[in-house]
Short mmCIF file of C-alpha atoms in Angstrom, two decimals:
data_model
loop_
_atom_site.label_atom_id
_atom_site.label_comp_id
_atom_site.label_asym_id
_atom_site.label_seq_id
_atom_site.Cartn_x
_atom_site.Cartn_y
_atom_site.Cartn_z
CA MET A 191 221.46 84.43 73.22
CA GLN A 192 221.28 80.83 72.17
CA ALA A 193 221.10 80.65 68.61
CA ASP A 194 223.87 81.75 66.55
CA LYS A 195 226.04 82.15 69.62
CA GLN A 196 229.27 80.24 67.87
CA ASP A 197 228.60 83.07 64.86
CA VAL A 198 228.54 85.65 67.41
CA LEU A 199 231.90 84.81 69.22
CA LYS A 200 233.56 84.35 65.94
CA ARG A 201 232.76 87.98 64.72
CA LEU A 202 233.92 89.05 68.11
CA SER A 203 236.97 87.63 67.65
CA TYR A 204 237.11 89.02 64.24
CA ILE A 205 236.76 92.51 65.68
CA GLU A 206 239.21 92.06 68.71
CA GLY A 207 242.09 91.21 66.05
CA HIS A 208 241.03 94.23 63.86
CA LEU A 209 241.44 96.31 66.83
CA GLY A 210 244.74 95.00 67.71
CA GLY A 211 245.76 95.69 64.10
CA ILE A 212 244.71 99.70 64.76
CA ARG A 213 246.38 99.93 68.00
CA LYS A 214 249.48 98.65 66.02
CA MET A 215 249.08 101.14 63.20
CA VAL A 216 248.37 104.07 65.88
CA GLU A 217 251.55 102.84 68.03
CA GLU A 218 253.75 102.93 64.29
CA ASP A 219 252.31 106.49 63.51
CA LYS A 220 250.83 105.32 60.48
CA TYR A 221 248.76 107.74 58.43
CA CYS A 222 245.65 108.73 60.23
CA VAL A 223 243.42 108.41 56.87
CA ASP A 224 244.67 104.57 56.92
CA ILE A 225 243.78 104.19 60.63
CA LEU A 226 240.08 105.86 59.87
CA ARG A 227 239.78 103.46 57.34
CA GLN A 228 240.08 100.47 59.64
CA THR A 229 238.01 102.51 62.42
CA PHE A 230 235.37 102.16 59.74
CA ALA A 231 235.33 98.85 58.87
CA VAL A 232 235.47 97.75 62.56
CA ARG A 233 232.36 99.74 63.28
CA LYS A 234 230.61 98.25 60.39
CA ALA A 235 231.55 94.83 61.70
CA ILE A 236 229.92 95.64 65.02
CA GLU A 237 227.00 97.02 63.36
CA LYS A 238 226.77 93.59 61.74
CA LEU A 239 227.05 91.72 64.84
CA GLU A 240 224.34 94.11 66.22
CA ALA A 241 221.95 93.24 63.36
CA LEU A 242 222.91 89.46 64.18
CA ILE A 243 221.79 89.61 67.79
CA LEU A 244 218.84 91.89 67.43
CA GLU A 245 217.44 89.18 64.51
CA ASN A 246 217.94 86.39 67.10
CA HIS A 247 216.27 88.60 69.48
CA LEU A 248 213.37 89.55 67.48
CA HIS A 249 213.02 85.68 66.27
CA GLY A 250 213.05 84.42 69.87
CA CYS A 251 212.60 86.71 73.10
CA VAL A 252 210.16 89.10 71.34
CA PRO A 253 207.20 86.61 70.16
CA ASP A 254 207.77 84.36 73.21
CA GLY A 255 207.81 87.44 75.64
CA ILE A 256 204.40 89.02 74.27
CA LYS A 257 202.77 85.70 74.26
CA ASN A 258 203.50 85.06 77.85
CA GLY A 259 202.69 88.20 79.71
CA ARG A 260 205.61 90.31 79.20
CA GLU A 261 204.20 92.50 76.28
CA GLU A 262 204.98 95.63 77.96
CA ALA A 263 208.56 95.01 78.79
CA VAL A 264 209.41 93.48 75.61
CA ILE A 265 208.04 96.54 73.63
CA ASP A 266 209.51 99.05 75.76
CA GLU A 267 212.86 97.41 75.32
CA LEU A 268 212.51 97.44 71.56
CA VAL A 269 211.69 100.94 71.51
CA GLN A 270 214.51 101.76 73.88
CA LEU A 271 217.06 99.53 71.72
CA TYR A 272 215.98 101.31 68.66
CA ASN A 273 216.66 104.66 70.02
CA LEU A 274 220.25 103.48 71.27
CA ALA A 275 221.06 102.30 68.10
CA GLY A 276 220.33 105.52 66.39
CA ASN A 277 222.54 107.41 68.97
CA ARG A 278 219.13 109.06 69.67
CA MET B 810 248.95 110.19 63.79
CA GLN B 811 250.91 112.74 65.97
CA ALA B 812 249.19 114.69 68.72
CA ASP B 813 246.91 112.34 71.27
CA LYS B 814 248.32 109.37 70.49
CA GLN B 815 248.08 108.71 73.95
CA ASP B 816 244.65 109.12 74.01
CA VAL B 817 243.99 107.58 71.02
CA LEU B 818 245.75 104.33 72.64
CA LYS B 819 243.80 104.47 75.92
CA ARG B 820 240.61 104.97 74.08
CA LEU B 821 241.40 101.58 72.17
CA SER B 822 242.45 99.90 75.36
CA TYR B 823 238.74 100.73 76.98
CA ILE B 824 237.14 99.45 73.75
CA GLU B 825 238.96 96.09 73.62
CA GLY B 826 238.26 95.94 77.36
CA HIS B 827 234.46 96.33 76.78
CA LEU B 828 234.51 93.99 74.10
CA GLY B 829 235.86 91.55 76.20
CA GLY B 830 233.13 91.92 78.68
CA ILE B 831 230.81 91.54 75.99
CA ARG B 832 232.36 88.24 75.08
CA LYS B 833 232.17 87.00 78.30
CA MET B 834 228.34 88.11 78.31
CA VAL B 835 227.82 86.00 75.41
CA GLU B 836 229.54 82.88 76.57
CA GLU B 837 227.64 83.12 79.63
CA ASP B 838 224.45 83.41 77.53
CA LYS B 839 223.16 86.64 79.05
CA TYR B 840 220.08 88.30 77.78
CA CYS B 841 220.82 89.57 74.21
CA VAL B 842 219.11 93.28 75.24
CA ASP B 843 221.72 93.36 77.81
CA ILE B 844 224.51 92.21 75.36
CA LEU B 845 223.03 94.77 72.63
CA ARG B 846 223.24 97.84 75.01
CA GLN B 847 226.91 97.03 75.56
CA THR B 848 227.32 96.77 72.07
CA PHE B 849 225.97 100.15 71.15
CA ALA B 850 228.36 101.35 73.72
CA VAL B 851 231.43 100.15 72.17
CA ARG B 852 230.08 101.57 69.01
CA LYS B 853 229.46 104.97 70.37
CA ALA B 854 233.34 104.48 71.73
CA ILE B 855 234.50 103.91 68.42
CA GLU B 856 232.68 107.02 66.88
CA LYS B 857 234.24 109.03 69.46
CA LEU B 858 237.82 107.64 68.54
CA GLU B 859 237.02 108.36 64.94
CA ALA B 860 235.91 112.27 65.36
CA LEU B 861 239.23 112.65 67.59
CA ILE B 862 241.60 110.79 64.82
CA LEU B 863 239.67 112.98 62.30
CA GLU B 864 239.84 116.00 64.18
CA ASN B 865 243.65 115.48 64.42
CA HIS B 866 243.76 114.89 60.55
CA LEU B 867 241.64 118.07 59.87
CA HIS B 868 243.93 120.53 61.83
CA GLY B 869 247.13 118.77 60.92
CA CYS B 870 247.46 116.99 57.61
CA VAL B 871 244.74 118.55 55.61
CA PRO B 872 245.92 122.44 55.80
CA ASP B 873 249.58 121.01 55.35
CA GLY B 874 248.76 119.19 52.39
CA ILE B 875 246.81 121.74 50.68
CA LYS B 876 249.69 124.00 51.42
CA ASN B 877 252.27 122.01 49.99
CA GLY B 878 250.66 120.84 46.64
CA ARG B 879 248.78 117.77 47.40
CA GLU B 880 245.62 119.50 47.35
CA GLU B 881 243.45 117.02 45.32
CA ALA B 882 244.48 113.83 47.39
CA VAL B 883 243.77 115.70 50.44
CA ILE B 884 240.43 116.71 49.18
CA ASP B 885 239.50 113.44 47.61
CA GLU B 886 240.28 111.40 50.74
CA LEU B 887 238.29 113.96 53.07
CA VAL B 888 235.33 112.84 50.20
CA GLN B 889 236.05 109.54 50.83
CA LEU B 890 236.21 109.33 54.54
CA TYR B 891 233.10 111.17 54.73
CA ASN B 892 231.38 108.43 52.53
CA LEU B 893 232.83 105.74 54.46
CA ALA B 894 231.85 107.33 57.89
CA GLY B 895 228.46 107.36 56.83
CA ASN B 896 228.28 103.56 55.65
CA ARG B 897 227.57 105.37 51.86
CA MET C 1494 226.84 126.84 46.51
CA GLN C 1495 227.92 127.39 42.80
CA ALA C 1496 228.31 124.19 40.80
CA ASP C 1497 225.74 121.54 40.92
CA LYS C 1498 223.29 124.29 42.11
CA GLN C 1499 220.50 122.89 39.66
CA ASP C 1500 221.30 119.20 40.65
CA VAL C 1501 220.64 120.38 44.35
CA LEU C 1502 217.48 122.11 43.51
CA LYS C 1503 216.24 119.04 41.45
CA ARG C 1504 217.14 116.95 44.57
CA LEU C 1505 215.43 119.00 46.79
CA SER C 1506 212.21 118.97 44.16
CA TYR C 1507 212.21 115.09 44.39
CA ILE C 1508 212.47 115.13 48.26
CA GLU C 1509 209.85 117.51 48.63
CA GLY C 1510 207.38 115.42 46.28
CA HIS C 1511 208.60 112.36 48.24
CA LEU C 1512 207.29 114.00 51.28
CA GLY C 1513 203.79 114.98 50.07
CA GLY C 1514 203.34 111.27 49.31
CA ILE C 1515 204.06 110.39 52.71
CA ARG C 1516 201.67 113.02 54.32
CA LYS C 1517 199.03 111.29 51.91
CA MET C 1518 199.80 108.18 53.29
CA VAL C 1519 199.33 109.26 56.64
CA GLU C 1520 196.36 110.91 56.04
CA GLU C 1521 195.12 108.08 54.53
CA ASP C 1522 195.79 105.85 57.38
CA LYS C 1523 198.21 103.54 55.42
CA TYR C 1524 200.34 100.74 57.40
CA CYS C 1525 202.80 102.35 59.03
CA VAL C 1526 205.55 99.82 57.77
CA ASP C 1527 204.86 101.26 54.46
CA ILE C 1528 205.56 104.68 55.69
CA LEU C 1529 208.40 103.67 57.31
CA ARG C 1530 209.86 102.79 54.33
CA GLN C 1531 209.17 105.59 52.55
CA THR C 1532 210.63 107.82 55.53
CA PHE C 1533 213.81 105.48 55.19
CA ALA C 1534 213.87 106.44 51.61
CA VAL C 1535 213.56 110.22 52.08
CA ARG C 1536 216.16 110.33 54.92
CA LYS C 1537 218.66 108.37 52.16
CA ALA C 1538 217.87 111.36 49.58
CA ILE C 1539 218.80 113.84 52.21
CA GLU C 1540 221.79 112.21 53.13
CA LYS C 1541 222.79 112.00 49.33
CA LEU C 1542 222.03 115.83 48.91
CA GLU C 1543 224.35 116.30 51.88
CA ALA C 1544 227.00 114.24 50.56
CA LEU C 1545 226.90 116.48 47.25
CA ILE C 1546 226.91 119.76 48.88
CA LEU C 1547 229.51 118.85 51.17
CA GLU C 1548 231.74 117.22 48.51
CA ASN C 1549 231.23 120.84 46.44
CA HIS C 1550 232.48 122.57 49.52
CA LEU C 1551 235.63 120.18 50.13
CA HIS C 1552 236.39 120.90 46.50
CA GLY C 1553 235.86 124.79 46.23
CA CYS C 1554 235.60 126.73 49.88
CA VAL C 1555 237.85 124.62 51.77
CA PRO C 1556 241.44 124.80 49.51
CA ASP C 1557 240.34 128.44 48.71
CA GLY C 1558 239.78 129.18 52.52
CA ILE C 1559 242.86 127.58 53.48
CA LYS C 1560 245.25 129.21 50.92
CA ASN C 1561 243.40 132.70 51.75
CA GLY C 1562 244.33 132.89 55.47
CA ARG C 1563 240.54 131.34 56.83
CA GLU C 1564 242.47 128.13 57.65
CA GLU C 1565 241.19 128.20 61.17
CA ALA C 1566 237.75 129.11 60.36
CA VAL C 1567 237.26 126.30 57.51
CA ILE C 1568 238.98 123.57 59.53
CA ASP C 1569 236.56 124.24 62.59
CA GLU C 1570 233.43 124.12 60.41
CA LEU C 1571 234.65 120.76 58.89
CA VAL C 1572 234.94 119.33 62.70
CA GLN C 1573 231.37 120.97 63.55
CA LEU C 1574 229.90 119.35 60.24
CA TYR C 1575 231.25 116.11 60.95
CA ASN C 1576 229.72 115.86 64.42
CA LEU C 1577 226.24 117.35 63.11
CA ALA C 1578 226.42 114.80 60.50
CA GLY C 1579 226.85 111.98 62.81
CA ASN C 1580 224.24 113.73 65.52
CA ARG C 1581 227.26 113.89 67.88
CA MET D 810 199.03 104.90 61.47
CA GLN D 811 196.37 105.42 64.03
CA ALA D 812 197.47 107.31 67.37
CA ASP D 813 199.51 110.21 66.96
CA LYS D 814 198.38 111.02 63.42
CA GLN D 815 198.14 114.77 64.21
CA ASP D 816 201.48 114.85 65.75
CA VAL D 817 203.09 113.10 62.61
CA LEU D 818 201.40 115.56 60.13
CA LYS D 819 202.32 118.32 62.50
CA ARG D 820 206.17 117.01 62.09
CA LEU D 821 205.65 116.40 58.28
CA SER D 822 204.62 120.10 57.73
CA TYR D 823 207.57 121.37 59.82
CA ILE D 824 210.24 119.28 57.43
CA GLU D 825 208.29 120.76 54.67
CA GLY D 826 208.75 123.98 55.46
CA HIS D 827 212.06 123.52 56.57
CA LEU D 828 212.76 122.13 53.07
CA GLY D 829 211.41 125.28 51.56
CA GLY D 830 213.77 127.27 53.26
CA ILE D 831 216.72 125.05 52.16
CA ARG D 832 215.53 125.57 48.73
CA LYS D 833 215.68 129.20 49.19
CA MET D 834 219.27 129.25 50.55
CA VAL D 835 220.17 127.26 47.64
CA GLU D 836 218.51 129.22 44.77
CA GLU D 837 219.79 132.46 46.94
CA ASP D 838 223.65 131.14 46.61
CA LYS D 839 224.09 131.03 50.75
CA TYR D 840 227.34 129.59 52.18
CA CYS D 841 227.09 125.62 51.72
CA VAL D 842 228.08 125.43 55.44
CA ASP D 843 225.06 127.08 56.42
CA ILE D 844 223.14 125.16 54.09
CA LEU D 845 224.37 121.55 55.61
CA ARG D 846 223.78 122.65 58.95
CA GLN D 847 219.86 123.31 57.75
CA THR D 848 219.93 119.86 55.88
CA PHE D 849 221.32 117.98 59.29
CA ALA D 850 218.63 119.61 61.38
CA VAL D 851 216.01 118.29 58.49
CA ARG D 852 217.42 114.88 58.76
CA LYS D 853 217.33 114.78 62.42
CA ALA D 854 213.47 115.89 62.26
CA ILE D 855 213.04 113.03 59.80
CA GLU D 856 214.73 110.67 62.50
CA LYS D 857 212.28 111.79 65.41
CA LEU D 858 209.51 111.41 63.06
CA GLU D 859 210.41 107.80 62.33
CA ALA D 860 211.14 106.95 65.69
CA LEU D 861 207.39 108.15 66.66
CA ILE D 862 206.12 106.05 63.64
CA LEU D 863 208.14 103.13 64.75
CA GLU D 864 207.33 103.52 68.75
CA ASN D 865 203.41 103.62 67.36
CA HIS D 866 204.04 100.44 65.25
CA LEU D 867 205.70 98.95 68.34
CA HIS D 868 203.19 99.22 70.83
CA GLY D 869 200.28 98.56 68.04
CA CYS D 870 200.36 96.30 65.41
CA VAL D 871 203.40 94.31 66.61
CA PRO D 872 201.89 92.93 69.80
CA ASP D 873 198.48 92.73 67.73
CA GLY D 874 199.84 90.81 65.13
CA ILE D 875 201.86 88.08 67.09
CA LYS D 876 198.73 87.16 69.21
CA ASN D 877 196.77 87.08 66.07
CA GLY D 878 199.00 84.69 63.81
CA ARG D 879 200.98 87.24 61.82
CA GLU D 880 204.16 86.47 63.90
CA GLU D 881 206.29 85.79 61.05
CA ALA D 882 205.42 88.71 58.83
CA VAL D 883 205.34 90.87 61.71
CA ILE D 884 208.78 89.78 62.92
CA ASP D 885 210.36 89.92 59.31
CA GLU D 886 208.90 93.29 58.61
CA LEU D 887 211.13 94.74 61.92
CA VAL D 888 214.38 92.96 61.04
CA GLN D 889 213.87 94.69 57.58
CA LEU D 890 212.94 97.79 58.91
CA TYR D 891 215.87 97.71 61.39
CA ASN D 892 218.04 97.15 58.31
CA LEU D 893 216.62 99.91 56.20
CA ALA D 894 216.96 102.42 59.29
CA GLY D 895 220.78 101.82 59.26
CA ASN D 896 221.40 101.93 55.61
CA ARG D 897 222.51 98.36 55.79
#
């Protein structure tokens, strides 16, 4: 993680704040549909964060690694990340 | 949210702790692939939390609402939740 | 499946035609990125089809079943469908 | 698409056959939950097909492209594929 570190940290703060709000809703016995709408929003925010980190990785470590003899490791990691991302 | 409130709160605590760990990894410039593995795990934990809340909702509010004249509202909410869950 | 049967069949035809196009691309050794763009489009079309069938189910069989003594079976099916939809 | 072409074609045949079965279920007015179980299975089969094609792409075209001056194009495609895969 080099570039966009501040953006990633800002998004993490936002997600943490959002989760705190969900905790309060649960503690106050809010309607479960309203809670679910918030958890979906958090999940979407995490997916955006992942897309950002992956994009950095693809533009930075992947070409660097391939040009510097780490091709097999870098590619295996990408295959693994894709499978993890899709819960496969 | 009635039943399983304690379980939901415990899962939220776990997710918050996990996010704190990710923040630390970002601050310490850890390798982005290792960070992504952790964000995928957090996303999976949120999906499990959602499944739990939805299951409560389906077993409680949905049949109650349908038997008590809120059928249209309850069904419309379910359609909306399904679409939100799939990011559609 | 009562309502929207013609719509569902039309979508199925579209998806089958799309898959035939993908088969041709594979046979002609097209660039894999172009093939993937098409499989993603097919997957999206299937997800839309599922959303349509589920919406019918939620508006028809679910309230009917709950009012006619099949509550437990109907709800258990919904929980199972949600988990299947998310590959959980 | 070079390697595993036969495997990809076999999976496409399987998916096409599966869709034909779903068409028959719809035409015969089968229970929508049973139809949805089949569409989820088809979707999963398409996701596996995509994972296979992507893995070929990552092991073949990506390192080749990066070593042969197509780095920017190859990386941009991967970012785009990741976003398409997640319906983002």
